[in-house]
Coordinates of C-alpha atoms and ligand atoms in Angstrom, one line a residue:
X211 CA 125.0 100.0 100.4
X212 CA 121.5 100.5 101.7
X213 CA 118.5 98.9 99.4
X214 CA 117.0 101.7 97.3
X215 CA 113.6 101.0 96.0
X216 CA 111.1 103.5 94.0
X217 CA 107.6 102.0 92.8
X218 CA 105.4 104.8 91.6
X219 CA 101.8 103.8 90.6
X220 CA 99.4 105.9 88.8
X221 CA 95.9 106.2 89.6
X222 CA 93.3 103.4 87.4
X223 CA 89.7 103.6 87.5
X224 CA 88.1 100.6 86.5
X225 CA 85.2 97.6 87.8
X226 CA 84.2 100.6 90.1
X227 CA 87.2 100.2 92.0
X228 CA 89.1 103.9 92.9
X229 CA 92.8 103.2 94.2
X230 CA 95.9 105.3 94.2
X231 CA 99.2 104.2 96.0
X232 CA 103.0 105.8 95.7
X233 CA 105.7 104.3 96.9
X234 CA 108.7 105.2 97.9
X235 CA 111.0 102.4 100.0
X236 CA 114.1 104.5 101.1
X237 CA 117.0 103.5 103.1
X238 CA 117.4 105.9 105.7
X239 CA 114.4 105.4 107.5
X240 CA 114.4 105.3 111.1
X241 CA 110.4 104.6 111.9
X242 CA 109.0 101.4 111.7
X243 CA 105.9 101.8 109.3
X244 CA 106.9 105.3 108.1
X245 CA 103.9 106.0 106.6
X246 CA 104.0 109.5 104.5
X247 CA 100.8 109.9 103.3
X248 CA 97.5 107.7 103.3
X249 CA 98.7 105.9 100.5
X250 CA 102.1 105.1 100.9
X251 CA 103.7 101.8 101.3
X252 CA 104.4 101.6 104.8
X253 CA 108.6 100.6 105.5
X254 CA 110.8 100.3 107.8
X255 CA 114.7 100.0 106.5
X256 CA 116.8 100.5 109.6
X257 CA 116.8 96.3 109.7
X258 CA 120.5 94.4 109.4
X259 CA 122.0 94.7 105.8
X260 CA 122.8 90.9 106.2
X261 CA 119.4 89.7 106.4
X262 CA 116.6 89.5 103.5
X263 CA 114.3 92.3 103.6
X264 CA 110.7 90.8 104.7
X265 CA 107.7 91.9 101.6
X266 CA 104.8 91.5 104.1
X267 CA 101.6 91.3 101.4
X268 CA 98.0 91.8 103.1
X269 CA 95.9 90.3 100.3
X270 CA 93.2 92.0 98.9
X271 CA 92.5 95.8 99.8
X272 CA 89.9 98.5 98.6
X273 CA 86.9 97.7 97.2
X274 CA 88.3 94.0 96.9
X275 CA 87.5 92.6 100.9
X276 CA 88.5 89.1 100.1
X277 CA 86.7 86.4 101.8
X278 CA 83.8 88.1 104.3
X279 CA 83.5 85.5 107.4
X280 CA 80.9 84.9 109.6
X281 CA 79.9 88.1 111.9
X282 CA 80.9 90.4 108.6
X283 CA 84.2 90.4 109.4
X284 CA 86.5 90.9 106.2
X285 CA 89.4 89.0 105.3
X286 CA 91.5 92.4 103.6
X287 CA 90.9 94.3 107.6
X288 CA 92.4 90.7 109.0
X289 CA 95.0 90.6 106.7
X290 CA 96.4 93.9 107.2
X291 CA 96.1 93.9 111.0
X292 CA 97.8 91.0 110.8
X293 CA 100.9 92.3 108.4
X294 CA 101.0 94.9 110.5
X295 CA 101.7 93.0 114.1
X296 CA 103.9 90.8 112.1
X297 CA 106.2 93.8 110.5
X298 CA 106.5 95.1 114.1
X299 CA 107.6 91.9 116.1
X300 CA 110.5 91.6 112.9
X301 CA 111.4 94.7 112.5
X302 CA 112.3 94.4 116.4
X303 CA 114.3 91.2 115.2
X304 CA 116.7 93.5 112.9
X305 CA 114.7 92.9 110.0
X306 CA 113.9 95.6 107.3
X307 CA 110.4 95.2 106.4
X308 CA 107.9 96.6 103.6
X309 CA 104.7 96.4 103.5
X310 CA 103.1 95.9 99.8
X311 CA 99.6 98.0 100.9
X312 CA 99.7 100.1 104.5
X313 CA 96.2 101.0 104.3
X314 CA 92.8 100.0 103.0
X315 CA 93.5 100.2 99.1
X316 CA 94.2 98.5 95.8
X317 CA 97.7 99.0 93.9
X318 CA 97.6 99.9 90.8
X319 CA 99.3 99.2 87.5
X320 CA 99.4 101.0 83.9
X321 CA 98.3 98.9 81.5
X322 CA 96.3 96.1 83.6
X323 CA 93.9 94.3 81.9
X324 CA 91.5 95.4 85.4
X325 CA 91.9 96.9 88.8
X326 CA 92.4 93.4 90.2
X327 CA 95.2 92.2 87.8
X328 CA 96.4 96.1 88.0
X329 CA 96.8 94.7 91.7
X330 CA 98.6 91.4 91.6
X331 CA 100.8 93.1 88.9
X332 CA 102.3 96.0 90.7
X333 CA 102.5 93.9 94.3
X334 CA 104.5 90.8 91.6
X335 CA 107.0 94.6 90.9
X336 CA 107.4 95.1 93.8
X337 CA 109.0 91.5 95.0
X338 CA 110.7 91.3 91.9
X339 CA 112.7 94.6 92.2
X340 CA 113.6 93.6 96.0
X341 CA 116.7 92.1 95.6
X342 CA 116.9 90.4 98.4
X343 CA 113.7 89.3 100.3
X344 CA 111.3 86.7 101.5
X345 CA 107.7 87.5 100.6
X346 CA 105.1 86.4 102.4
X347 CA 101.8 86.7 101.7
X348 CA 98.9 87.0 104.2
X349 CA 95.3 85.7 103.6
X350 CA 92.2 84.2 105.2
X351 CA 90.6 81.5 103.7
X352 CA 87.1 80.5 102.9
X353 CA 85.1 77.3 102.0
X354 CA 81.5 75.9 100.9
X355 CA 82.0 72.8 103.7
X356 CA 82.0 75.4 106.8
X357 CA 83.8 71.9 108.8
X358 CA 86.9 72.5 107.0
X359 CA 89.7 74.5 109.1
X360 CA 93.1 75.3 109.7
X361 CA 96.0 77.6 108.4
X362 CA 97.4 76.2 104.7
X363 CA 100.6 76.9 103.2
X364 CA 101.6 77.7 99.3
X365 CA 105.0 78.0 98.0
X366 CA 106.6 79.8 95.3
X367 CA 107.7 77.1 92.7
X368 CA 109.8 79.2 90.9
X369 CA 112.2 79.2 93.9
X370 CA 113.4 76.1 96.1
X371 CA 113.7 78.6 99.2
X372 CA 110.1 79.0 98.8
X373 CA 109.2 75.5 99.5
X374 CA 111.9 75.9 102.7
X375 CA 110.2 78.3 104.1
X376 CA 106.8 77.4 103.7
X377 CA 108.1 74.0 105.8
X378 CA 109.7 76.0 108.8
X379 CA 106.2 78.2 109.5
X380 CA 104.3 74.5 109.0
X381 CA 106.4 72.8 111.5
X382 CA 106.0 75.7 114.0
X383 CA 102.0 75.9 113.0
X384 CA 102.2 72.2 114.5
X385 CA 104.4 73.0 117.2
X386 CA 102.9 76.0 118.6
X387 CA 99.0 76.5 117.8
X388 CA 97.4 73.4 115.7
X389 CA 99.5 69.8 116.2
X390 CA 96.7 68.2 114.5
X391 CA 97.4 70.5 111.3
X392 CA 97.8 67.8 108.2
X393 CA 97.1 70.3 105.4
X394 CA 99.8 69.8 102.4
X395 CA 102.0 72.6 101.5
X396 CA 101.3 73.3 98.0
X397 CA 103.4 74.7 94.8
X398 CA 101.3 77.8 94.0
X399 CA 99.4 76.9 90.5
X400 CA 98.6 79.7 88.1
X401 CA 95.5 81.1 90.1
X402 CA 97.5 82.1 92.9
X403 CA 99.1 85.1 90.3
X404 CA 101.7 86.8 92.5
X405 CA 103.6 83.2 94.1
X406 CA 103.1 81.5 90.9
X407 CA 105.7 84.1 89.0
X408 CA 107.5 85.4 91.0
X409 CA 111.5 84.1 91.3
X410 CA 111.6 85.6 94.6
X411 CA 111.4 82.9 98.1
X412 CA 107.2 83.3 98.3
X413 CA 104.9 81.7 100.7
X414 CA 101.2 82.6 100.8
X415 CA 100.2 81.6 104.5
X416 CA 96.4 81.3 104.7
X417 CA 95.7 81.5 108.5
X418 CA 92.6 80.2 108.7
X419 CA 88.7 79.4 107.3
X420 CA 86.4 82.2 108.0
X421 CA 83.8 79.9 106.9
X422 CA 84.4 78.0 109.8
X423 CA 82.6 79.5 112.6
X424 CA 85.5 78.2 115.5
X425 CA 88.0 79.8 113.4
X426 CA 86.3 82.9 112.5
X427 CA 86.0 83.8 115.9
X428 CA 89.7 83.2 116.7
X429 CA 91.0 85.1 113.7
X430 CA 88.7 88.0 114.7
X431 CA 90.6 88.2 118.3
X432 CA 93.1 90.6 118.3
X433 CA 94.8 88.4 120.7
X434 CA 95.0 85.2 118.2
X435 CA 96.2 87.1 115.3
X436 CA 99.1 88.6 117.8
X437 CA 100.1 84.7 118.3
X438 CA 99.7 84.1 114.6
X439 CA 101.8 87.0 114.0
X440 CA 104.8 85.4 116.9
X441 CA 104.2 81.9 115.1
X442 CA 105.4 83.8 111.4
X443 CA 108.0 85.6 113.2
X444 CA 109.8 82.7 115.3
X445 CA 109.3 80.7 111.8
X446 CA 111.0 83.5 109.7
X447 CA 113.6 84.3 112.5
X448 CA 114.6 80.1 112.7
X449 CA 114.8 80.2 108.7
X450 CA 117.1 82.9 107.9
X451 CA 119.3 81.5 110.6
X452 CA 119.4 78.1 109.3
X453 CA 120.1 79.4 105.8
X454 CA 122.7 81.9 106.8
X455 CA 124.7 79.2 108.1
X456 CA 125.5 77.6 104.9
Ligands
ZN545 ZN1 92.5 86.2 100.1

């Protein structure tokens, strides 16, 4: 039976941020990235039944940028780009994938405490009424010692999966783009709100240190996010058929 999913978030106005989203994941759907309106979660549920639908979360969104990097780039136009090339190259693997934000926005959340946790609660929905699914969050990173580089893992520690995963996209981090990479993979702690509740497989992949002016100008080439976005795709793809086999 195909995966039927309905989110539907109202509209919050709060800390001067506007956002609006509706979702509505469907099976049935024959477009990658179907995108019915501006604010729409963007899916694509054509994939193979057997395999975990793929949550692909951009971080940040709206009037939250995330980290800005050196140049004025911002980390929420990187992350999406990013989400995007990644749901592409899987969804041509068989995978059905969703998108938590298709566009430039905040979600939002009745009841939230502000538009932020309005946010992180109604993208923390959305993996927890998945079913079956990996989520992986995307994000760029940012630090006061602009020497400090290199993509960092987090895992879920709500789910031993999490940690599983978050292992098979470090060991093809070192394979494939940074062999010197030593940074720990670490169980998300309570400031990282969506991987540290969730019960769902989770890993939040920072790719990089836009404080770091050798790495803000890779993650700002189209061309180095598309290898970032191969690198999370072969890692996903070499998971889910190691853990199938058991
Ligand atoms: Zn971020």
């Amino acid at each position: 039976m195909k995966t039927f999913f309905r989110v539907f978030f109202g509209v919050l106005f709060s800390c001067a941020i506007l956002a609006a989203a509706v979702f509505g994941i469907a099976g049935g759907a024959e477009l990658l990235f179907d995108i019915v309106s501006s604010n729409e979660a963007s899916v694509n549920n054509a994939g193979d039944e057997k395999k975990p639908v793929i949550l692909l979360d951009p971080g940040h969104g709206g009037m939250d940028g995330g980290a800005v990097g050196i140049g004025g780039i911002t980390e929420k136009d990187l992350n999406l780009d990013l989400a995007k090339k990644l749901g592409e190259k899987l969804t041509a693997e068989g995978f059905s994938v969703v998108l938590t934000r298709s566009t430039d926005t905040l979600l939002t959340y009745d009841g939230a405490s502000s538009a932020k946790n309005a946010d992180l609660r109604a993208r923390l929905k959305i993996a927890e009424e998945s079913g079956d699914c990996l989520f992986i969050s995307v994000h760029m990173n940012k630090f006061s010692d602009s020497s400090v580089k290199g993509i960092t893992l987090y895992h879920s520690p709500n789910n031993p999966e999490g940690l599983k995963l978050a292992e098979a996209i470090m060991a093809k981090v070192k394979e494939t783009l940074q062999p010197e990479n030593k940074r720990p993979i670490k169980a998300a702690d309570s400031s990282l709100y969506i991987l540290h509740r969730t019960t769902k497989p989770a890993v939040l992949v920072e790719c990089g240190f836009l404080s770091n002016a050798y790495e803000a100008a890779l993650l700002a080439d189209d061309g180095y996010r598309d290898r970032l976005a191969d690198l999370l795709k072969d890692a996903i793809v070499g998971y889910t058929d190691t853990s199938s086999e058991k």
